[in-house]
JSON list of C-alpha atoms in Angstrom, two decimals:
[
{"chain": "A", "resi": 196, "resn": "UNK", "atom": "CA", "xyz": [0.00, 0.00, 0.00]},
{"chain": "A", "resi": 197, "resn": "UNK", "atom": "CA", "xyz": [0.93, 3.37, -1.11]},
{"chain": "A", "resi": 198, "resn": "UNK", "atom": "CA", "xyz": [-0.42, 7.42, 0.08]},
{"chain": "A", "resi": 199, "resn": "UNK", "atom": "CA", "xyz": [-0.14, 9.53, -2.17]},
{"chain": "A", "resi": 200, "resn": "UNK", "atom": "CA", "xyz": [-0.54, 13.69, -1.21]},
{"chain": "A", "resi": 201, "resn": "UNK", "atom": "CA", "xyz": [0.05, 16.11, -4.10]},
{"chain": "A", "resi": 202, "resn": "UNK", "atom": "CA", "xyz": [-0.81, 18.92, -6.22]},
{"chain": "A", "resi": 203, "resn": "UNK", "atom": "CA", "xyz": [-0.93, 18.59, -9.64]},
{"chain": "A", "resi": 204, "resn": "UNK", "atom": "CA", "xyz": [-2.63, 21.09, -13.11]},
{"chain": "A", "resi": 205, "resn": "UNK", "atom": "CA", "xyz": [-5.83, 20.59, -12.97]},
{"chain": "A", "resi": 206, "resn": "UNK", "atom": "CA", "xyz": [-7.57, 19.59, -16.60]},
{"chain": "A", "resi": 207, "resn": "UNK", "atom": "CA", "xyz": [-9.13, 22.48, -18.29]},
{"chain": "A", "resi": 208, "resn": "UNK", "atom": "CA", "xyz": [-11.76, 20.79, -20.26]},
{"chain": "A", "resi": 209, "resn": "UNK", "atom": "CA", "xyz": [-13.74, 19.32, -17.32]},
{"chain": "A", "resi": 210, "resn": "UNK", "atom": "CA", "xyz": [-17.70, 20.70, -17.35]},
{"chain": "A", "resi": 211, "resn": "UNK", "atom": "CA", "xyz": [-20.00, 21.71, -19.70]},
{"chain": "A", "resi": 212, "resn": "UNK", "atom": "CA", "xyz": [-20.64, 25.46, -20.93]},
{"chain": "A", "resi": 213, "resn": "UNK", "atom": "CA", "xyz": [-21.61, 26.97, -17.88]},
{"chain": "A", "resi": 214, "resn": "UNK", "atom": "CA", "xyz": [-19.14, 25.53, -15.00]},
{"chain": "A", "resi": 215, "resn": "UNK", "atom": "CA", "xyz": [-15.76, 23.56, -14.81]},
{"chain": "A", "resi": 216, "resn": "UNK", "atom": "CA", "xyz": [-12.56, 23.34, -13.58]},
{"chain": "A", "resi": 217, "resn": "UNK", "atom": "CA", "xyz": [-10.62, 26.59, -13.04]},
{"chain": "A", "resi": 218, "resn": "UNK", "atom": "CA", "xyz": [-8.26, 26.53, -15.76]},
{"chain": "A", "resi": 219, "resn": "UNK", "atom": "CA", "xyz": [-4.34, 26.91, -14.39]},
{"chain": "A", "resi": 220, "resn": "UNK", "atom": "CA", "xyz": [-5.96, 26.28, -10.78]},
{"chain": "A", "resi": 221, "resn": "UNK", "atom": "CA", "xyz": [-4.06, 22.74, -9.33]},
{"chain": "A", "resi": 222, "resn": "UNK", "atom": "CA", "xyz": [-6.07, 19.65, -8.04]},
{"chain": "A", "resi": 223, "resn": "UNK", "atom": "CA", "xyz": [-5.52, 18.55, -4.54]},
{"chain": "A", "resi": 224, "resn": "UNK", "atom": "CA", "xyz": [-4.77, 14.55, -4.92]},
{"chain": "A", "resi": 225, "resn": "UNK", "atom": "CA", "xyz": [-5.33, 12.21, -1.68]},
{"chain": "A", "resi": 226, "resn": "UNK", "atom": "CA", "xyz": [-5.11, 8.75, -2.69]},
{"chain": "A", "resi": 227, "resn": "UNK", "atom": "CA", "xyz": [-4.15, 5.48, -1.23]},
{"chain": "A", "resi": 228, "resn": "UNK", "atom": "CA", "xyz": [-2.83, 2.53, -3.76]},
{"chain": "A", "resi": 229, "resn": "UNK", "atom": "CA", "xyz": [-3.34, -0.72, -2.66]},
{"chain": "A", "resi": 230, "resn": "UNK", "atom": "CA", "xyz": [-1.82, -3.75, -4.40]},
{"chain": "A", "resi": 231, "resn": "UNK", "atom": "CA", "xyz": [-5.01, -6.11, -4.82]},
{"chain": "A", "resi": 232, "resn": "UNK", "atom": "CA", "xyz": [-4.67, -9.77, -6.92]},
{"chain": "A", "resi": 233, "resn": "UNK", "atom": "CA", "xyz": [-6.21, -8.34, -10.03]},
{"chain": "A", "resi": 234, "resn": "UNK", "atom": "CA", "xyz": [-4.40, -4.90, -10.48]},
{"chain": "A", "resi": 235, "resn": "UNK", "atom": "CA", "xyz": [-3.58, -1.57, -7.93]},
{"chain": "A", "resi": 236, "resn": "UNK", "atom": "CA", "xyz": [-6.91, -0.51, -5.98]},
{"chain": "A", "resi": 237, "resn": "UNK", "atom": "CA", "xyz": [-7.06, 3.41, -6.08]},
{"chain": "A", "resi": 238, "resn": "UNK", "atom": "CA", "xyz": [-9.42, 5.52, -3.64]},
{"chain": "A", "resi": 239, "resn": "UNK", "atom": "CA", "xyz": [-9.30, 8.73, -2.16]},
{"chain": "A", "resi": 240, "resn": "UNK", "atom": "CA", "xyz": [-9.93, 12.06, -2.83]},
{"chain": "A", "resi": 241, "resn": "UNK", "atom": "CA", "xyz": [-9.53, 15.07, -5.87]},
{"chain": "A", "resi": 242, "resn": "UNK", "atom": "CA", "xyz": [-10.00, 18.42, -4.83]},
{"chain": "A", "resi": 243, "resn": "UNK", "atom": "CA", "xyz": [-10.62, 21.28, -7.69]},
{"chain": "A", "resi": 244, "resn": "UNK", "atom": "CA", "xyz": [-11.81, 24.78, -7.59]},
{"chain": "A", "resi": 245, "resn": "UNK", "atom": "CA", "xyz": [-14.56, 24.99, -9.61]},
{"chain": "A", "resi": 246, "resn": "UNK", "atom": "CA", "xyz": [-15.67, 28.00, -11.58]},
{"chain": "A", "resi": 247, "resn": "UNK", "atom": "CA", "xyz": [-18.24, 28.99, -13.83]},
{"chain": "A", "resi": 248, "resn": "UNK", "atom": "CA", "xyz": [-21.93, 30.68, -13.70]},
{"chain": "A", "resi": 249, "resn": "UNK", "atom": "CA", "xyz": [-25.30, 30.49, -12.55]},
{"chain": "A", "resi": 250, "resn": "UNK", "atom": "CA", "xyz": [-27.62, 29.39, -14.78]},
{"chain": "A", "resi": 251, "resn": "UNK", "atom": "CA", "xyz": [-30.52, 31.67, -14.23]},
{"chain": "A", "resi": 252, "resn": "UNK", "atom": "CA", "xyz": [-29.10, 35.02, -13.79]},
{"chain": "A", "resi": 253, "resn": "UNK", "atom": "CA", "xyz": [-25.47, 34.67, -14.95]},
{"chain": "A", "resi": 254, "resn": "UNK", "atom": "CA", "xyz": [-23.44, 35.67, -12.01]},
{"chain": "A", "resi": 255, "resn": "UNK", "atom": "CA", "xyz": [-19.90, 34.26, -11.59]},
{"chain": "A", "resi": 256, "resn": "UNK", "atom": "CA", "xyz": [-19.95, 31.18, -8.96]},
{"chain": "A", "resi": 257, "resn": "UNK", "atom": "CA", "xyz": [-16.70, 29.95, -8.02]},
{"chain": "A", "resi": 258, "resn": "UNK", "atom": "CA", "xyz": [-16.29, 26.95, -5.21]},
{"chain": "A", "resi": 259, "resn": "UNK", "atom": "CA", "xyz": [-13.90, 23.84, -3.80]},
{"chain": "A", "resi": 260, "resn": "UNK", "atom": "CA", "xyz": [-15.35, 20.35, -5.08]},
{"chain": "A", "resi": 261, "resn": "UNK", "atom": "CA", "xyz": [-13.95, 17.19, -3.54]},
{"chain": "A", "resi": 262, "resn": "UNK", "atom": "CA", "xyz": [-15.06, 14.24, -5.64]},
{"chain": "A", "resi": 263, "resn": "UNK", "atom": "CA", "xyz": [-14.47, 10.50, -4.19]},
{"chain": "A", "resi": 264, "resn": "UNK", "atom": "CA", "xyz": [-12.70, 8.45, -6.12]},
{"chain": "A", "resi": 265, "resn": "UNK", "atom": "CA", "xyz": [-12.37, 4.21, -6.19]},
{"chain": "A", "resi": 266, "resn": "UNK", "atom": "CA", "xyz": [-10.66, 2.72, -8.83]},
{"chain": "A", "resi": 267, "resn": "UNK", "atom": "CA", "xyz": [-9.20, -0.83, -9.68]},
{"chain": "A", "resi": 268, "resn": "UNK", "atom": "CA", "xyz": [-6.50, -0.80, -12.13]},
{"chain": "A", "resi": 269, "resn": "UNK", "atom": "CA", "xyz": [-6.12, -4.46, -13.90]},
{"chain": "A", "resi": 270, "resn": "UNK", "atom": "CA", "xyz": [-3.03, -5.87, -14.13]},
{"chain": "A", "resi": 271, "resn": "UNK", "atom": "CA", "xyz": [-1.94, -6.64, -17.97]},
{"chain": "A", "resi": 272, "resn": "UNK", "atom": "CA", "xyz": [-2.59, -9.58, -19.60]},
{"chain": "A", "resi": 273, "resn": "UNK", "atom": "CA", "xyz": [-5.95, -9.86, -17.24]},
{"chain": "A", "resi": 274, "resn": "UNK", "atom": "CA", "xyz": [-8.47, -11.41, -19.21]},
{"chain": "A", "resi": 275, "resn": "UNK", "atom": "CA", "xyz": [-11.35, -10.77, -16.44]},
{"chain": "A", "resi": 276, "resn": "UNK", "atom": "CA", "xyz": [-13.24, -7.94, -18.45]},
{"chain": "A", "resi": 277, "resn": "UNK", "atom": "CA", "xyz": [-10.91, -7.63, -21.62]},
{"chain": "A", "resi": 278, "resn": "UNK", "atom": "CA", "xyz": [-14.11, -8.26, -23.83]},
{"chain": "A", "resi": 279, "resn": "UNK", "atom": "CA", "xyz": [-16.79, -6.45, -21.96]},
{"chain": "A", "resi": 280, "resn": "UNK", "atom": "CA", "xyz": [-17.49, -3.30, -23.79]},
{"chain": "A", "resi": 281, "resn": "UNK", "atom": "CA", "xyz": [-19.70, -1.58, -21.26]},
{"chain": "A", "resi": 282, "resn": "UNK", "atom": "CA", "xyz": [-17.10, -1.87, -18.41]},
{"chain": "A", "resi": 283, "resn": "UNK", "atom": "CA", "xyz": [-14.83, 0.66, -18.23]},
{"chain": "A", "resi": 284, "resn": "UNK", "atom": "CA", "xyz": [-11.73, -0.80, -17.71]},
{"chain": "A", "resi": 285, "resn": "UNK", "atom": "CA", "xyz": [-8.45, 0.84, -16.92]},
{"chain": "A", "resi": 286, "resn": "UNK", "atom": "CA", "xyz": [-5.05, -1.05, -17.07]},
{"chain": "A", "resi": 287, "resn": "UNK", "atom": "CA", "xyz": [-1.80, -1.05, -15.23]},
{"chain": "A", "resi": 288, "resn": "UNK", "atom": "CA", "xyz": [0.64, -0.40, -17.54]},
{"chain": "A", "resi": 289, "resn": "UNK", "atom": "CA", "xyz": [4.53, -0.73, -16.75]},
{"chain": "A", "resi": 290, "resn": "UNK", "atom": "CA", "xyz": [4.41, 0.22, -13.20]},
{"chain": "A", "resi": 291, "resn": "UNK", "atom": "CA", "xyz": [2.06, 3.65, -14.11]},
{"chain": "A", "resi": 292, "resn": "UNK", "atom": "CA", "xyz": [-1.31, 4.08, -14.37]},
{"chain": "A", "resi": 293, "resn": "UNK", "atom": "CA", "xyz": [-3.24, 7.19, -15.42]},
{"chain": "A", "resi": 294, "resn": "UNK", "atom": "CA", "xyz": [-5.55, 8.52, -12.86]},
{"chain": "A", "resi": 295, "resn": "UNK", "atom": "CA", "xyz": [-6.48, 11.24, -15.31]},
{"chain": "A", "resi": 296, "resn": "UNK", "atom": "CA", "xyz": [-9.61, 9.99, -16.79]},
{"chain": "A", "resi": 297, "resn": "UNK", "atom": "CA", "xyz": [-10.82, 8.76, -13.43]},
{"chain": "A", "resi": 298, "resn": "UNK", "atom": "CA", "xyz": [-10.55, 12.56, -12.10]},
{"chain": "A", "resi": 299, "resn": "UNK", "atom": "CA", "xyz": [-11.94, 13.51, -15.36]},
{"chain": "A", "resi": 300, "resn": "UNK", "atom": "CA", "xyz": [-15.02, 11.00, -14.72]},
{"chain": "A", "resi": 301, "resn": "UNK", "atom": "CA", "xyz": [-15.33, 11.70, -11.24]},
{"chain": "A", "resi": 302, "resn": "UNK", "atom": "CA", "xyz": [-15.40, 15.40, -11.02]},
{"chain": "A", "resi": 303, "resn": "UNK", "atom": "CA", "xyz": [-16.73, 15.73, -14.36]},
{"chain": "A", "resi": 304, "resn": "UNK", "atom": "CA", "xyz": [-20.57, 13.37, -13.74]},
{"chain": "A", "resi": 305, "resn": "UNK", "atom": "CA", "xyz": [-20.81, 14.82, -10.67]},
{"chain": "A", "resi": 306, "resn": "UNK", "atom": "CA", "xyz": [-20.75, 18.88, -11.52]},
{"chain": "A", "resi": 307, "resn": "UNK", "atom": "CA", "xyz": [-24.82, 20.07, -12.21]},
{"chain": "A", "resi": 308, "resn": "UNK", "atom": "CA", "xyz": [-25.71, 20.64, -15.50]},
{"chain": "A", "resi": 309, "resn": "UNK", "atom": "CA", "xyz": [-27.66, 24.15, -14.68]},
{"chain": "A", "resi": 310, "resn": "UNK", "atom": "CA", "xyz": [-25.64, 25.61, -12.34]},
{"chain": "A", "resi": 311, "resn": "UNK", "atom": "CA", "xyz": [-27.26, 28.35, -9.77]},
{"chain": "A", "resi": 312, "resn": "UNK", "atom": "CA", "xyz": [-25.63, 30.33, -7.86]},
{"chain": "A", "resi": 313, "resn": "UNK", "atom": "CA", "xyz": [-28.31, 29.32, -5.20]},
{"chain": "A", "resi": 314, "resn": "UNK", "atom": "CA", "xyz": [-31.56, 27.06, -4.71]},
{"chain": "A", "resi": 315, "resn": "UNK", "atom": "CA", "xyz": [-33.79, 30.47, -4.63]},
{"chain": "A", "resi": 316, "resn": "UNK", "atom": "CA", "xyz": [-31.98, 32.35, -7.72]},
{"chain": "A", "resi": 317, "resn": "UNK", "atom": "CA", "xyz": [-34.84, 34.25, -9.36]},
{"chain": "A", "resi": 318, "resn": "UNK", "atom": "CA", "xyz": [-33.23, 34.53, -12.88]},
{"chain": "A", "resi": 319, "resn": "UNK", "atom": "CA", "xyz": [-33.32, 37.29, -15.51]},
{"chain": "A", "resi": 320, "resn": "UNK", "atom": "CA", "xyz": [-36.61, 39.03, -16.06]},
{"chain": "A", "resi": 321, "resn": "UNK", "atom": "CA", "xyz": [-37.19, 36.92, -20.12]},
{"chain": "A", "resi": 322, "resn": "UNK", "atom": "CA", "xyz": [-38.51, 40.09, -21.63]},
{"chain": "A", "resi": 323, "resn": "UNK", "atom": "CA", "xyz": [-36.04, 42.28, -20.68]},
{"chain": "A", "resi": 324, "resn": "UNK", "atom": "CA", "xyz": [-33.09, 40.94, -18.82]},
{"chain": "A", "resi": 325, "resn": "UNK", "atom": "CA", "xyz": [-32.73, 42.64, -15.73]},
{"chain": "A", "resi": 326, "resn": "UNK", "atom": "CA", "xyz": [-31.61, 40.50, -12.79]},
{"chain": "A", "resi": 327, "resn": "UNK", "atom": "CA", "xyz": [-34.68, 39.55, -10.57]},
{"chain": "A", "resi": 328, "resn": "UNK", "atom": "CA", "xyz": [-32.54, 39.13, -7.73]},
{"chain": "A", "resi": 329, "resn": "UNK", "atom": "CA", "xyz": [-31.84, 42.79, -7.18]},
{"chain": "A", "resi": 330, "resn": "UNK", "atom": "CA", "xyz": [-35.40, 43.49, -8.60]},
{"chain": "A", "resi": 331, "resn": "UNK", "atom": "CA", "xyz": [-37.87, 41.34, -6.98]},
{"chain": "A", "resi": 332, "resn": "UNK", "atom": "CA", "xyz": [-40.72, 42.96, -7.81]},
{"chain": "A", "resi": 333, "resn": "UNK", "atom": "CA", "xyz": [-40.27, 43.95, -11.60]},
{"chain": "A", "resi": 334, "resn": "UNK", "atom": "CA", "xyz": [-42.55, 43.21, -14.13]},
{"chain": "A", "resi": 335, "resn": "UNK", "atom": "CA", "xyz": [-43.70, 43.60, -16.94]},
{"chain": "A", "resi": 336, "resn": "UNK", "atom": "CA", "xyz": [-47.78, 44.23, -18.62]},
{"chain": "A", "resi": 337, "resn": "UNK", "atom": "CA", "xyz": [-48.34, 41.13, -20.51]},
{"chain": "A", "resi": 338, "resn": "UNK", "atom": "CA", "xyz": [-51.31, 41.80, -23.28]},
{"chain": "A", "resi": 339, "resn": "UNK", "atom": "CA", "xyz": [-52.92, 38.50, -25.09]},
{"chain": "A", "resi": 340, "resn": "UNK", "atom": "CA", "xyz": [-51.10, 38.71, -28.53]},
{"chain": "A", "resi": 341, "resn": "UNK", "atom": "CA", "xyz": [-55.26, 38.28, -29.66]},
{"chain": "A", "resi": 342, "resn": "UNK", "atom": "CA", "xyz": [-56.45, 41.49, -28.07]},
{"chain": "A", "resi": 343, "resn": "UNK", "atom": "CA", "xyz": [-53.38, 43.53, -29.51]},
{"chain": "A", "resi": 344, "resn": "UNK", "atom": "CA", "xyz": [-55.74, 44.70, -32.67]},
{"chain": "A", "resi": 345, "resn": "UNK", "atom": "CA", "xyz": [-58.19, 45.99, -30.31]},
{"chain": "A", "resi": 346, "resn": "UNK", "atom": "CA", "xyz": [-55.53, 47.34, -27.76]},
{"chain": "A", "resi": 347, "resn": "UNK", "atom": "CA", "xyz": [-54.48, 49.49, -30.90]},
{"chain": "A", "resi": 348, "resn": "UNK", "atom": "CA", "xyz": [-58.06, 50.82, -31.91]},
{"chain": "A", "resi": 349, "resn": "UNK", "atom": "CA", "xyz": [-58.62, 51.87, -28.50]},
{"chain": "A", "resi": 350, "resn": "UNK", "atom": "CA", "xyz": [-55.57, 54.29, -28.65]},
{"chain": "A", "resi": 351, "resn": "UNK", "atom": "CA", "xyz": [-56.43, 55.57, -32.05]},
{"chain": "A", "resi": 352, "resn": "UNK", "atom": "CA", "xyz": [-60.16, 56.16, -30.59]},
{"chain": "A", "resi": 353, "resn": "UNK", "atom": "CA", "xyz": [-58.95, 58.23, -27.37]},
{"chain": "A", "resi": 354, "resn": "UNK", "atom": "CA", "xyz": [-56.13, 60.33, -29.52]},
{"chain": "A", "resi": 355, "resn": "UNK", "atom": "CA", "xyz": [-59.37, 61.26, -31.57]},
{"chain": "A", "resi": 356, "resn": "UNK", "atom": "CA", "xyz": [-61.55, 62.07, -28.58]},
{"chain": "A", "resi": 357, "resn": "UNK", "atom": "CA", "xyz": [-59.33, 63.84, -26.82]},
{"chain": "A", "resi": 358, "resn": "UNK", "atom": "CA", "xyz": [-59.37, 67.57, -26.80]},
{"chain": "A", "resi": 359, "resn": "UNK", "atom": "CA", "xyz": [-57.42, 69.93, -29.09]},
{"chain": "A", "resi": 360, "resn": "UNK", "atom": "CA", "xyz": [-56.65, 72.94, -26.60]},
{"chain": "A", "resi": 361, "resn": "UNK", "atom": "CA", "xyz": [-54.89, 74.25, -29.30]},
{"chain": "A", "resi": 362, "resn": "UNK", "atom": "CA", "xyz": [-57.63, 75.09, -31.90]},
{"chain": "A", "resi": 363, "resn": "UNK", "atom": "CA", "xyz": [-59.31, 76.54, -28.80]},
{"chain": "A", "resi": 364, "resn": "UNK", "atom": "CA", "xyz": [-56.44, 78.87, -28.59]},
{"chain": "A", "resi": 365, "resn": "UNK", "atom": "CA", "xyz": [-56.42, 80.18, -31.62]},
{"chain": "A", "resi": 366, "resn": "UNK", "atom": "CA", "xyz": [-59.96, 81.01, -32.13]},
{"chain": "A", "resi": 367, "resn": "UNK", "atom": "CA", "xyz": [-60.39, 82.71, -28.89]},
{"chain": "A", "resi": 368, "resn": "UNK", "atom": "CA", "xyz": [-57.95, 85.58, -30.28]}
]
């Protein structure tokens, strides 16, 4: 058995458009590596600062993740699941494995697709885009698409009923 304490780069192309890995940030490996009769067991701990934003109103989140890791690394020349295409399988090779695309796995399946930057985020107001979080009570007047005609012809029929103080005006003098 081996522990193993070190910082290391961190990926840059863990995530999906909105959140991540912190590109040049380093990831915080804690792992033990246990010699097991079918390859080298790895578990532990990655630790990467995460950065990205919400996905309601777009603010900038930024945050430690610590993703759990468990691994078995096969041996080569172990036949146990060398034809089983929906095992992922990951080899000793030499003396060295990669842990890279376990981190990659591990960090990357567990980071949320839509982001927020917390559970009550109100968003951006759709019509217009201000944030709803500093604005709780805007809004906007929503008129039925189908009354818009009528909306129209009711301003055209008060512009003409209103008064014209400045004909008055001029006939006074």
């Amino acid at each position: 058995m081996k522990i193993l304490s070190e910082q290391v780069p961190a990926p840059t192309d863990v995530g999906n458009a909105l959140i991540g890995i912190r590109g040049g940030s380093e990831l915080g490996l804690d792992l033990r590596l246990e010699a097991v009769h079918e390859g080298i067991l790895v578990s532990g701990t990655a630790t990467a600062q995460i950065a990205g934003e919400c996905g309601r109103c777009l603010e900038p989140i930024e945050y430690d993740f610590v993703a759990d890791i468990q691994e078995l690394f096969y041996y080569e020349g172990s036949e146990e699941f060398e034809d089983d295409d929906e095992v992922d399988q990951y080899w000793v090779v030499g003396d060295l494995i990669d842990i890279d695309p376990v981190v990659r796995s591990a960090i990357g399946t567990a980071l949320p697709f839509q982001p927020v930057c917390r559970e009550d985020c109100l968003g951006l107001c759709s019509e217009c885009g201000v944030n709803l979080n500093d604005e709780p009570e805007h809004h906007h007047e929503v008129l039925d698409p189908r009354w818009a005609a009528l909306a129209q012809l009711a301003d055209i029929a008060a512009e003409d009923v209103a008064p014209d103080n400045t004909s008055d005006k001029r006939e006074e003098k």
